[in-house]
Coordinates of C-alpha atoms in Angstrom, one line a residue:
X1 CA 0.0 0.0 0.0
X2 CA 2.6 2.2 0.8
X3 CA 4.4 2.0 -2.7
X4 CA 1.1 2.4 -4.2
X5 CA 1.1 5.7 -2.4
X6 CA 4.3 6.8 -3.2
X7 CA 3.7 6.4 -6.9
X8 CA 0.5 8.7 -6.1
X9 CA 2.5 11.1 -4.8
X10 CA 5.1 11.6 -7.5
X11 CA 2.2 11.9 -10.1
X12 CA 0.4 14.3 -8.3
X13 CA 3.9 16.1 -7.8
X14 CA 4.4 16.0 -11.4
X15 CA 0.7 16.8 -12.6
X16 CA 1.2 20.3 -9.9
X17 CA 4.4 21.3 -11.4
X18 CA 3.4 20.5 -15.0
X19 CA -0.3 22.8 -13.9
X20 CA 2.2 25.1 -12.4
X21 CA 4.4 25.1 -15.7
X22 CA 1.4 26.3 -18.0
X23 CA -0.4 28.9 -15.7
X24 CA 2.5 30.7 -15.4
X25 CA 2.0 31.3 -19.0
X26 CA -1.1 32.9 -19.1
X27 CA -1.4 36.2 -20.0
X28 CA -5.1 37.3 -20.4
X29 CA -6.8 35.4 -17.4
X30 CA -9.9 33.8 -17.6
X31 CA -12.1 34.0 -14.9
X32 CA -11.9 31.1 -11.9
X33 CA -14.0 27.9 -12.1
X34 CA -15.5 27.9 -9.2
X35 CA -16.6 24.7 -9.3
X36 CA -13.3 23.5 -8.6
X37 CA -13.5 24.8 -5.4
X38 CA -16.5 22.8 -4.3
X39 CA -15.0 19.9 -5.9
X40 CA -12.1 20.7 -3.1
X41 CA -14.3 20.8 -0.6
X42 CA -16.2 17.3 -1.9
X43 CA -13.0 15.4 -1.8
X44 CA -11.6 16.9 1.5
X45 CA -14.7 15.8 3.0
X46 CA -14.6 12.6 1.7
X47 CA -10.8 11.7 2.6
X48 CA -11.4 14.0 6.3
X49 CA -13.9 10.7 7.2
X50 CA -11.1 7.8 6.6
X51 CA -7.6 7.1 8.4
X52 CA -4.7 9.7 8.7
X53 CA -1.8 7.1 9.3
X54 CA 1.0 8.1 6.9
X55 CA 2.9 10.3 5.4
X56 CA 2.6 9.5 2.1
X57 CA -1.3 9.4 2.4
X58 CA -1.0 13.1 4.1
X59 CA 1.4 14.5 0.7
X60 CA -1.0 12.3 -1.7
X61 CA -4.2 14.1 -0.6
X62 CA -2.7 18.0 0.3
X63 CA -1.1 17.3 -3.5
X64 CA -4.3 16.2 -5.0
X65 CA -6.2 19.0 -3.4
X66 CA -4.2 21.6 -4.4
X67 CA -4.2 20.3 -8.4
X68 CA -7.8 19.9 -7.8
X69 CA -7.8 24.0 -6.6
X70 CA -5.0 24.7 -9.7
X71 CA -7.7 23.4 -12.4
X72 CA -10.0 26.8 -11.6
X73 CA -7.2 28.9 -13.2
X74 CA -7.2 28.9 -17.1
X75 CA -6.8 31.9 -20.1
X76 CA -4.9 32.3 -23.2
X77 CA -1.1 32.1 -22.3
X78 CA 2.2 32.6 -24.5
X79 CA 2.2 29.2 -26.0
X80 CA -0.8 27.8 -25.7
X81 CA -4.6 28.0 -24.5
X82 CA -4.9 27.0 -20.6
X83 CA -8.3 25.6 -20.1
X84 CA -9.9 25.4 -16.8
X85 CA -12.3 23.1 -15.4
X86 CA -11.9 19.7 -13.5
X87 CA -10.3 18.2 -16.4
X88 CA -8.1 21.5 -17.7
X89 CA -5.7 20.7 -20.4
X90 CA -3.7 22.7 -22.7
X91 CA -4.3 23.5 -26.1
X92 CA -1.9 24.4 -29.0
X93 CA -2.9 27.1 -31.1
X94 CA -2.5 25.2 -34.0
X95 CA -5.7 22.7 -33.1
X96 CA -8.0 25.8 -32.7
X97 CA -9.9 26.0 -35.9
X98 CA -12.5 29.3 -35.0
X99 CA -13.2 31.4 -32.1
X100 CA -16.3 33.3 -31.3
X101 CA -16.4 36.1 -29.1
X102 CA -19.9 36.9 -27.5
X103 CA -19.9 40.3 -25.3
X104 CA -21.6 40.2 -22.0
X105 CA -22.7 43.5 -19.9
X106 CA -24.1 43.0 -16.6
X107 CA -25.6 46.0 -14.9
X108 CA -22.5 48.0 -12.4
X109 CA -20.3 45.1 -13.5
X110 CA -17.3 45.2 -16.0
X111 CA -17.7 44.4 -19.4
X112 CA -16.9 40.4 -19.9
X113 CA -16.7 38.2 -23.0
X114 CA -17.8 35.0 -23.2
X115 CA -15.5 33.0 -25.5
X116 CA -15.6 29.9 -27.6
X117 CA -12.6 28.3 -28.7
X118 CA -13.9 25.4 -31.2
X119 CA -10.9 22.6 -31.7
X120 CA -10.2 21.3 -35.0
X121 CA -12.1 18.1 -33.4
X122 CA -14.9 20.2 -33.5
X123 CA -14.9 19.9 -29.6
X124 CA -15.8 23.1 -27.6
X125 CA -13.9 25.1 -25.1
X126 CA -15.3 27.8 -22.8
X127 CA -14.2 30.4 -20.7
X128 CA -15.4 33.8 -19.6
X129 CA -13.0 36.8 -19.6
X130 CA -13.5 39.9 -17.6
X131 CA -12.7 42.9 -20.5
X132 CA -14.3 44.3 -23.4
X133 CA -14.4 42.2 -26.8
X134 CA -12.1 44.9 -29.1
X135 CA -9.5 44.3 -26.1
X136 CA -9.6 40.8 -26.1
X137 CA -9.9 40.2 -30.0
X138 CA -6.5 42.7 -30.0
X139 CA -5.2 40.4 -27.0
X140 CA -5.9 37.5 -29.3
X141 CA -4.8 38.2 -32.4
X142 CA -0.9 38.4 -31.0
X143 CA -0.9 34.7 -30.1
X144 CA -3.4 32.6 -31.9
X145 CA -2.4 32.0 -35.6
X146 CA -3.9 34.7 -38.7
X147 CA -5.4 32.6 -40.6
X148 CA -8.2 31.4 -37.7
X149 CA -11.5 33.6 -37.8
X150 CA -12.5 35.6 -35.0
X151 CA -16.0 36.0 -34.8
X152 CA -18.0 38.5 -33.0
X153 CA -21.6 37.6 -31.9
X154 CA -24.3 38.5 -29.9
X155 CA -26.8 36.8 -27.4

């Protein structure tokens, strides 16, 4: 069991720093996931109720919460998009084959855009920035390739 545990701990260990790695490379922030925060909370609930006895177990679940807090972060880094979400990944530029930009204004509330990066795969990916669309397109423009479209929509 214990080797078991150990082998958790140096994937969680290398899962952080690799999370760690990427976010450090955003540089137009998405806004936080909170769902990953009640996720947190779920699992330290459920490992709170068993046996504290090693520790292994102890760096396996303070590792594993703290990648499970990490996955709330995401934007559009240097490199590569940063998603965000339970199961955040990173994207290369090169798989995104459109992007539509939807502007949101919320009474006494900055201006946000809701954004939809649509993969090559034609899979989705979501995230909600807190500035105006024009600032954002501009933002995106200087890291995602030319020949990708940027469309603007409305609700």
């Amino acid at each position: 069991m214990t080797g078991l545990l150990i082998f958790l701990d140096i994937l969680f260990i290398a899962v952080f720093v690799f999370n760690l790695y990427w976010q450090a490379q955003i540089v137009i922030p998405a806004k936080y996931k909170i769902s990953c925060v009640f996720w947190t909370l779920f699992f330290a609930m459920w490992v709170w109720t068993g046996p504290i006895n090693s520790w292994p177990y102890i760096i396996m679940v303070a590792s594993f919460l703290t990648i499970t807090l990490m996955q709330g972060t995401g934007g559009i880094g240097t490199k590569r998009l940063v998603t965000n979400g339970f199961f955040a990944t990173v994207v290369n530029y090169q798989k995104i084959a459109h992007v539509t930009l939807i502007p949101v204004q919320v009474l006494n509330t900055q201006p946000q855009v809701i954004s939809i990066f649509t993969m090559v795969s034609r899979q989705n990916i979501q995230m909600t920035f807190n500035r105006s669309v024009n600032e954002l397109k501009k933002d995106l423009r200087k890291v995602i390739p030319q020949n990708i479209e940027i469309e603007i929509s409305q609700l």
